[in-house]
Coordinates of C-alpha atoms in Angstrom, one line a residue:
M547 CA -0.2 -0.1 0.0
N548 CA 2.8 2.2 0.6
V549 CA 4.6 1.5 -2.4
Q550 CA 1.4 2.6 -4.3
L551 CA 1.0 6.0 -2.4
K552 CA 5.0 6.5 -3.5
T553 CA 4.5 6.3 -6.8
Y554 CA 1.0 7.9 -7.0
K555 CA 2.9 11.2 -5.8
V556 CA 5.9 10.6 -8.2
I557 CA 3.0 10.4 -11.5
P558 CA 1.9 14.2 -11.3
L559 CA 5.6 15.3 -11.6
Q560 CA 6.5 13.3 -14.7
M561 CA 3.4 12.1 -15.8
P562 CA 0.5 14.3 -15.6
G563 CA -1.0 12.5 -18.4
L564 CA -0.9 9.3 -16.8
K565 CA -2.4 10.7 -13.9
R566 CA -5.6 12.1 -15.5
L567 CA -6.4 8.5 -17.3
L568 CA -5.7 6.8 -13.5
S569 CA -8.9 9.5 -12.6
Y570 CA -10.8 9.1 -15.5
Q571 CA -14.6 9.6 -15.4
R572 CA -16.8 7.5 -17.1
T573 CA -19.4 10.6 -18.2
W574 CA -16.0 11.7 -20.6
L575 CA -15.9 8.6 -22.4
R576 CA -18.5 9.6 -25.2
G577 CA -16.8 13.1 -25.9
D578 CA -13.5 11.4 -26.3
V579 CA -14.7 8.5 -28.2
L580 CA -16.6 10.7 -30.9
A581 CA -14.0 13.6 -30.9
G582 CA -11.3 10.8 -31.3
V583 CA -12.9 9.1 -34.2
T584 CA -13.9 12.6 -35.8
V585 CA -10.1 13.8 -35.3
A586 CA -8.9 10.3 -36.9
A587 CA -10.7 11.2 -40.0
Y588 CA -9.5 14.6 -40.5
L589 CA -6.1 13.8 -39.7
I590 CA -5.6 10.7 -42.3
P591 CA -5.7 12.9 -45.4
Q592 CA -3.8 15.7 -43.4
C593 CA -0.8 13.9 -42.3
M594 CA -0.5 12.5 -45.9
A595 CA -0.4 15.6 -47.0
Y596 CA 2.0 16.9 -44.3
G597 CA 4.2 14.2 -45.1
E598 CA 4.4 15.0 -48.7
L599 CA 5.0 18.6 -47.5
A600 CA 7.9 17.5 -45.3
G601 CA 9.4 15.8 -48.4
V602 CA 9.0 12.2 -47.5
E603 CA 6.0 9.4 -48.9
P604 CA 2.5 10.3 -47.8
V605 CA 2.3 7.2 -45.9
V606 CA 5.0 8.2 -43.4
G607 CA 3.0 11.2 -42.2
L608 CA 0.5 8.5 -40.8
W609 CA 3.6 6.7 -39.3
A610 CA 4.6 9.9 -37.8
I611 CA 1.1 10.4 -35.7
L612 CA 2.0 6.8 -33.9
P613 CA 4.3 7.6 -31.3
P614 CA 3.3 11.3 -30.5
M615 CA -0.1 10.2 -29.6
I616 CA 0.9 7.4 -26.9
I617 CA 3.9 9.4 -25.5
Y618 CA 2.1 12.9 -25.0
T619 CA -1.1 10.8 -23.7
L620 CA 1.8 9.9 -20.5
L621 CA 3.6 13.1 -20.4
G622 CA 1.8 15.9 -21.8
S623 CA 0.3 18.4 -19.5
S624 CA -2.7 19.6 -21.9
P625 CA -5.6 16.8 -21.9
Q626 CA -6.9 18.2 -25.4
L627 CA -3.9 19.3 -27.4
S628 CA -3.5 17.1 -30.6
V629 CA 0.1 16.6 -31.2
G630 CA 1.9 14.9 -34.4
P631 CA 2.2 16.1 -38.0
E632 CA 1.8 19.7 -38.7
S633 CA 2.5 22.5 -41.3
T634 CA 5.1 24.6 -39.8
T635 CA 7.3 21.6 -38.8
A636 CA 6.5 19.9 -42.2
V637 CA 7.6 22.8 -44.4
M638 CA 10.9 23.5 -42.2
T639 CA 11.9 20.0 -42.4
A640 CA 11.8 20.3 -46.2
A641 CA 13.5 23.7 -45.9
A642 CA 16.3 22.1 -43.8
I643 CA 16.9 18.9 -45.8
A644 CA 16.4 19.6 -49.4
P645 CA 19.4 21.3 -49.8
L646 CA 21.5 18.6 -48.2
I647 CA 20.1 16.3 -50.6
A648 CA 20.5 18.3 -53.6
A649 CA 24.1 19.3 -52.7
N650 CA 25.6 15.9 -51.4
G651 CA 22.9 13.1 -52.2
G652 CA 21.9 10.6 -49.1
N653 CA 18.6 9.1 -48.2
Y654 CA 16.0 11.7 -47.7
A655 CA 14.2 9.6 -45.0
S656 CA 17.2 8.9 -42.7
F657 CA 17.6 12.8 -42.4
A658 CA 14.3 13.5 -41.7
S659 CA 14.3 11.0 -38.9
L660 CA 17.9 12.3 -37.6
L661 CA 16.5 15.3 -37.5
A662 CA 13.5 14.6 -35.2
L663 CA 15.6 12.9 -33.0
M664 CA 17.8 16.5 -32.9
V665 CA 14.6 18.3 -32.4
G666 CA 14.2 16.1 -29.3
V667 CA 17.2 16.4 -27.8
V668 CA 16.9 20.1 -27.7
C669 CA 13.5 20.2 -26.3
I670 CA 15.0 17.9 -23.5
I671 CA 18.1 19.8 -22.9
G672 CA 15.4 22.9 -22.6
Y673 CA 13.5 20.7 -20.3
I674 CA 16.5 20.0 -18.2
A675 CA 17.4 23.6 -17.7
K676 CA 13.9 24.6 -17.1
L677 CA 13.6 26.9 -19.9
G678 CA 9.8 26.6 -20.1
F679 CA 9.5 30.1 -18.3
L680 CA 10.4 31.6 -21.7
A681 CA 6.8 30.6 -22.9
D682 CA 5.8 33.5 -20.6
L683 CA 7.8 36.1 -23.4
L684 CA 5.7 34.3 -26.2
S685 CA 2.1 35.8 -27.1
K686 CA -0.1 35.7 -29.8
P687 CA 1.1 38.6 -31.8
I688 CA 4.3 37.0 -32.0
L689 CA 3.0 34.0 -34.2
T690 CA 1.1 36.3 -36.4
G691 CA 3.8 37.0 -38.7
Y692 CA 5.6 33.7 -39.1
M693 CA 2.3 31.8 -39.7
A694 CA 1.4 34.3 -42.4
G695 CA 4.5 33.4 -43.8
V696 CA 4.7 29.7 -43.6
A697 CA 1.3 29.7 -45.2
V698 CA 2.7 31.4 -48.1
I699 CA 5.4 28.7 -48.7
M700 CA 3.0 25.9 -48.0
I701 CA 0.6 27.6 -51.0
T702 CA 3.2 28.1 -53.4
G703 CA 4.9 24.7 -52.8
Q704 CA 1.5 22.7 -54.0
L705 CA 1.2 24.6 -57.1
G706 CA 3.0 22.0 -59.2
K707 CA 0.9 19.6 -57.6
I708 CA -2.4 21.3 -58.7
G709 CA -1.2 22.2 -61.8
G710 CA 0.0 18.7 -62.7
I711 CA 3.1 20.3 -63.7
G712 CA 6.7 20.0 -62.6
I713 CA 8.4 22.7 -60.8
E714 CA 12.2 22.8 -59.9
A715 CA 12.4 26.2 -57.9
N716 CA 12.9 26.1 -54.3
T717 CA 11.9 29.8 -53.5
V718 CA 8.8 31.1 -53.2
S719 CA 9.2 33.7 -56.2
G720 CA 10.7 31.0 -58.2
E721 CA 7.8 28.8 -57.7
V722 CA 5.5 31.3 -58.8
G723 CA 7.8 32.3 -61.7
E724 CA 8.0 28.7 -62.7
F725 CA 4.4 28.0 -62.5
L726 CA 2.9 31.2 -64.4
S727 CA 5.4 30.4 -67.4
Q728 CA 4.1 27.2 -67.6
L729 CA 0.7 27.9 -67.7
N730 CA 0.5 26.2 -71.1
R731 CA 1.5 23.1 -69.9
I732 CA -1.1 23.0 -67.1
H733 CA -2.8 19.2 -66.8
W734 CA -6.7 20.5 -66.6
P735 CA -8.2 17.3 -65.2
T736 CA -5.7 17.7 -62.0
L737 CA -6.2 21.4 -61.9
I738 CA -10.2 21.2 -62.1
L739 CA -9.9 18.3 -59.3
A740 CA -7.9 20.2 -57.0
T741 CA -10.3 23.6 -57.6
L742 CA -13.3 21.5 -57.2
V743 CA -11.7 19.9 -53.8
L744 CA -10.9 23.4 -52.5
F745 CA -14.5 24.6 -53.2
F746 CA -15.9 21.7 -51.3
L747 CA -13.6 22.3 -48.2
F748 CA -14.4 25.7 -47.7
T749 CA -18.2 25.2 -48.3
I750 CA -18.3 22.4 -45.9
Q751 CA -16.4 24.6 -43.6
R752 CA -18.7 27.0 -43.5
R753 CA -21.6 25.2 -43.0
F754 CA -20.7 22.2 -41.3
R755 CA -17.7 23.2 -39.0
T756 CA -17.6 20.1 -37.2
A757 CA -17.7 17.9 -40.0
P758 CA -14.5 16.2 -41.2
G759 CA -14.3 18.1 -44.5
P760 CA -10.7 17.0 -45.6
L761 CA -11.7 13.2 -45.1
L762 CA -14.7 13.7 -47.2
A763 CA -13.1 15.8 -49.8
V764 CA -10.4 13.4 -50.2
L765 CA -12.7 10.0 -50.8
L766 CA -15.0 12.3 -52.8
A767 CA -12.0 12.9 -55.0
T768 CA -10.6 9.6 -55.0
A769 CA -14.4 8.0 -56.0
A770 CA -14.0 10.9 -58.9
V771 CA -10.3 9.3 -59.9
A772 CA -11.8 5.6 -60.1
L773 CA -15.2 6.7 -61.9
F774 CA -13.9 8.8 -64.6
N775 CA -10.6 7.1 -64.9
L776 CA -8.6 10.0 -64.2
D777 CA -5.2 8.4 -63.4
E778 CA -5.1 6.7 -66.6
R779 CA -5.9 10.5 -67.9
G780 CA -2.7 11.7 -66.1
V781 CA -4.1 12.6 -62.7
A782 CA -1.2 11.6 -60.4
I783 CA -2.0 9.3 -57.3
V784 CA -0.3 8.2 -53.8
G785 CA 0.3 5.0 -55.5
E786 CA 1.6 1.7 -53.5
I787 CA 1.8 2.0 -49.7
P788 CA 4.2 -0.2 -47.9
A789 CA 2.6 -3.2 -45.6
G790 CA 2.6 -2.6 -41.7
L791 CA 3.3 -0.2 -39.3
P792 CA 6.5 1.8 -38.9
Q793 CA 9.8 -0.4 -37.6
F794 CA 12.2 0.7 -35.0
A795 CA 15.3 2.3 -37.1
L796 CA 18.4 4.3 -36.1
P797 CA 19.1 6.8 -38.7
S798 CA 22.3 5.5 -40.7
L799 CA 24.2 8.8 -41.1
S800 CA 27.5 10.4 -40.3
V801 CA 28.8 13.0 -38.4
Q802 CA 29.1 15.3 -41.4
D803 CA 25.3 14.7 -42.1
F804 CA 24.7 15.6 -38.3
L805 CA 26.5 19.0 -38.3
P806 CA 25.0 21.0 -41.0
L807 CA 21.0 20.2 -39.3
V808 CA 22.3 21.6 -35.9
A809 CA 21.0 25.1 -36.4
S810 CA 17.7 23.9 -38.0
A811 CA 16.7 21.6 -35.4
I812 CA 17.0 24.5 -32.9
G813 CA 14.9 26.5 -35.2
I814 CA 12.1 23.6 -35.6
A815 CA 12.4 23.2 -31.5
I816 CA 11.9 26.6 -30.8
V817 CA 8.7 27.0 -33.6
G818 CA 7.3 23.9 -32.5
Y819 CA 7.7 24.3 -28.9
S820 CA 5.9 27.8 -29.4
D821 CA 3.1 26.4 -31.3
N822 CA 2.5 23.7 -28.7
V823 CA 2.9 25.8 -25.8
L824 CA 0.4 28.5 -27.1
T825 CA -2.0 26.1 -28.6
A826 CA -2.0 24.5 -25.0
R827 CA -2.4 27.5 -23.1
A828 CA -5.3 28.7 -25.6
F829 CA -7.3 25.9 -24.7
A830 CA -6.5 26.2 -21.3
N831 CA -7.7 29.3 -20.7
R832 CA -10.9 28.4 -22.5
N833 CA -11.9 25.5 -20.4
H834 CA -10.4 26.5 -17.3
Y835 CA -7.3 24.4 -16.5
K836 CA -3.7 24.7 -16.2
I837 CA -0.6 23.4 -18.6
D838 CA 2.8 23.0 -17.2
A839 CA 5.2 24.9 -19.7
N840 CA 8.3 23.2 -18.8
Q841 CA 6.3 19.7 -18.9
E842 CA 5.6 20.4 -22.6
L843 CA 9.3 20.9 -23.5
L844 CA 9.7 17.1 -22.0
A845 CA 6.7 15.9 -24.1
L846 CA 7.4 17.0 -27.1
G847 CA 11.0 16.5 -26.7
T848 CA 10.4 12.8 -26.4
S849 CA 7.5 12.8 -28.8
N850 CA 10.4 13.6 -31.8
L851 CA 12.4 11.4 -30.2
G852 CA 10.1 8.5 -30.6
N853 CA 9.5 9.9 -33.9
G854 CA 13.4 9.7 -34.7
L855 CA 13.2 6.2 -33.9
M856 CA 10.2 5.0 -35.7
Q857 CA 11.1 6.4 -39.5
G858 CA 9.2 9.7 -38.6
F859 CA 10.0 13.3 -39.0
P860 CA 9.7 16.5 -36.6
I861 CA 6.3 17.2 -35.2
S862 CA 4.8 19.5 -32.8
S863 CA 1.0 20.3 -32.5
S864 CA -2.2 20.8 -34.5
G865 CA -4.4 23.5 -33.6
S866 CA -7.0 22.6 -36.2
R867 CA -7.5 18.6 -34.9
T868 CA -7.4 20.1 -31.3
V869 CA -10.2 22.5 -32.3
I870 CA -12.4 19.6 -34.0
G871 CA -11.4 17.3 -30.6
D872 CA -12.9 20.1 -28.2
S873 CA -15.9 21.2 -30.0
L874 CA -16.9 17.4 -30.1
G875 CA -16.2 17.0 -26.3
S876 CA -12.8 16.1 -25.9
K877 CA -11.7 15.6 -22.2
T878 CA -8.5 13.9 -21.9
Q879 CA -6.1 12.3 -24.2
V880 CA -8.2 9.2 -24.6
F881 CA -9.2 10.9 -27.5
S882 CA -6.0 10.7 -28.8
L883 CA -5.6 7.1 -28.3
V884 CA -8.9 6.3 -29.9
A885 CA -7.6 8.3 -33.0
L886 CA -4.7 6.1 -33.0
V887 CA -6.4 2.7 -33.0
V888 CA -8.5 4.1 -36.1
V889 CA -5.0 5.3 -37.9
V890 CA -3.4 1.8 -37.2
L891 CA -6.6 -0.1 -38.5
V892 CA -6.4 1.8 -41.7
L893 CA -2.9 1.4 -42.1
L894 CA -3.9 -2.2 -41.6
F895 CA -6.4 -3.0 -43.7
L896 CA -7.3 0.3 -45.9
R897 CA -3.8 0.4 -47.6
P898 CA -5.4 0.0 -51.3
L899 CA -7.7 2.6 -50.3
L900 CA -5.2 5.2 -49.2
A901 CA -3.0 4.4 -52.4
Q902 CA -5.6 5.9 -54.7
F903 CA -5.9 9.0 -53.0
P904 CA -4.9 12.0 -56.0
K905 CA -2.1 14.2 -55.2
A906 CA -4.2 17.0 -56.2
A907 CA -6.5 16.4 -53.5
L908 CA -3.6 16.5 -51.1
G909 CA -2.1 19.4 -52.4
A910 CA -5.7 21.2 -52.1
I911 CA -5.9 20.2 -48.4
V912 CA -2.6 21.9 -47.5
I913 CA -3.5 25.1 -49.4
Y914 CA -6.9 24.8 -47.6
A915 CA -4.7 24.6 -44.3
A916 CA -2.3 26.9 -44.9
T917 CA -5.7 30.0 -45.4
K918 CA -6.2 28.9 -41.8
L919 CA -2.9 30.6 -40.5
I920 CA -3.3 33.7 -42.0
E921 CA -5.1 36.2 -39.8
I922 CA -6.1 39.0 -41.4
P923 CA -7.7 40.7 -38.2
E924 CA -4.9 40.6 -36.1
F925 CA -2.7 41.8 -39.0
I926 CA -4.6 44.9 -38.8
R927 CA -4.9 45.3 -35.2
L928 CA -0.9 45.1 -35.3
G929 CA -1.0 47.7 -37.8
Q930 CA -2.7 50.1 -36.0
F931 CA -0.3 49.8 -33.5
R932 CA 2.3 52.7 -34.7
R933 CA -0.7 54.8 -35.7
S934 CA -2.1 54.9 -32.2
E935 CA -1.1 57.7 -29.9
S936 CA -1.8 55.3 -26.6
V937 CA -0.1 52.0 -27.6
S938 CA 0.9 50.7 -24.1
G939 CA 4.3 49.7 -23.6
S940 CA 3.5 46.0 -23.8
D941 CA 1.7 46.3 -27.1
Y942 CA 4.7 47.8 -28.8
N943 CA 7.1 45.7 -27.5
S944 CA 5.2 42.5 -28.6
W945 CA 4.9 44.7 -32.0
S946 CA 8.5 44.9 -31.8
F947 CA 9.2 41.5 -31.3
T948 CA 6.9 40.5 -33.6
N949 CA 8.7 41.9 -36.3
R950 CA 11.9 40.5 -35.2
Y951 CA 10.7 37.0 -34.8
F952 CA 9.1 37.0 -38.3
D953 CA 12.3 38.1 -39.7
W954 CA 14.1 35.0 -37.9
R955 CA 11.3 32.8 -39.2
W956 CA 11.2 34.1 -42.9
H957 CA 14.8 32.9 -42.6
C958 CA 14.0 29.4 -41.3
C959 CA 11.2 28.8 -43.4
G960 CA 13.0 29.0 -46.7
F961 CA 12.2 32.4 -47.7
I962 CA 15.9 32.8 -47.6
R963 CA 17.8 29.3 -48.7
H964 CA 21.5 29.1 -49.3

């Protein structure tokens, strides 16, 4: 009996999620199950799209959701945060690795796994150094600018997929210029399919906010491919997906491969943690509970370590999936475990369906997600700071820090690529 009491006292310090599971209330189950199934329906096409955005195979996007769901359930301090692949860390991963592969060659997937390991180590060092207090310096205005920048990168990066043309440029201006120069080569069935998917996503989001729009869109697009034989007419599909689940594997890379990624790992860790803690704090304030900013460093770090050892890539948290879970009544990370079970079942038994997903639809999903990152009202509010005669010191500091932070993120995400 004494041993049990001692164990219980340790849990709140190291595994707040486990403590929450041990005190689980039956009345929470309905909301958690409903949220878990719906979030799984949303994340399957979304994470496949983010896998492509990161530069790996689409199925790796699904693999990369599995370890974080388990690890964060135990170690995370937020009962509602949805961790896993998301747009910011995905695009930063591609921006970090693509130039190295282009210059020296190598195994892209191994680089992605190594980068996840490095991000995990950076976060855990921050946890040990108790750097969670830095989250107090982060506010909504700080992320507004870089989110808009990431959105631009995401959109321009999908132009080739939705147009059915090859784009070799790796800068925003280059991608736009190359797309415009090849308008006469656009594959119209691909572009029409992507346009219809985008129209469907915006329409269903406006009318049915809790519906799994991306899943419905990609299923309808897949049905259209089968019905009209669009793959035979040049519409690209995901193609064959490896059987089974991700396996434990250490990245087989040398020290020379490790060193160029150090700065990128630090940048991704800072941005990923910023997203993580701000999203968690927003829902904590909304639903009247508290999170532990330092514990979030440990949870995010170990989640990335898990991905690095299981053929994944760097991850953070998803605001859109968290919103869906909250709107459907999620109370604990049981909703993540439910989503995990659904994803595993899909990977084991529905791979032929995933293989038929059109890449244009996945590209449209990325563009749709990107539009959610641009907050026009917040830009207007920040823009009024300099015109206002009664700007508080804290507001002015937030605006100044936002500018500096955005300049740095503009560089990290690949607007300036070396």
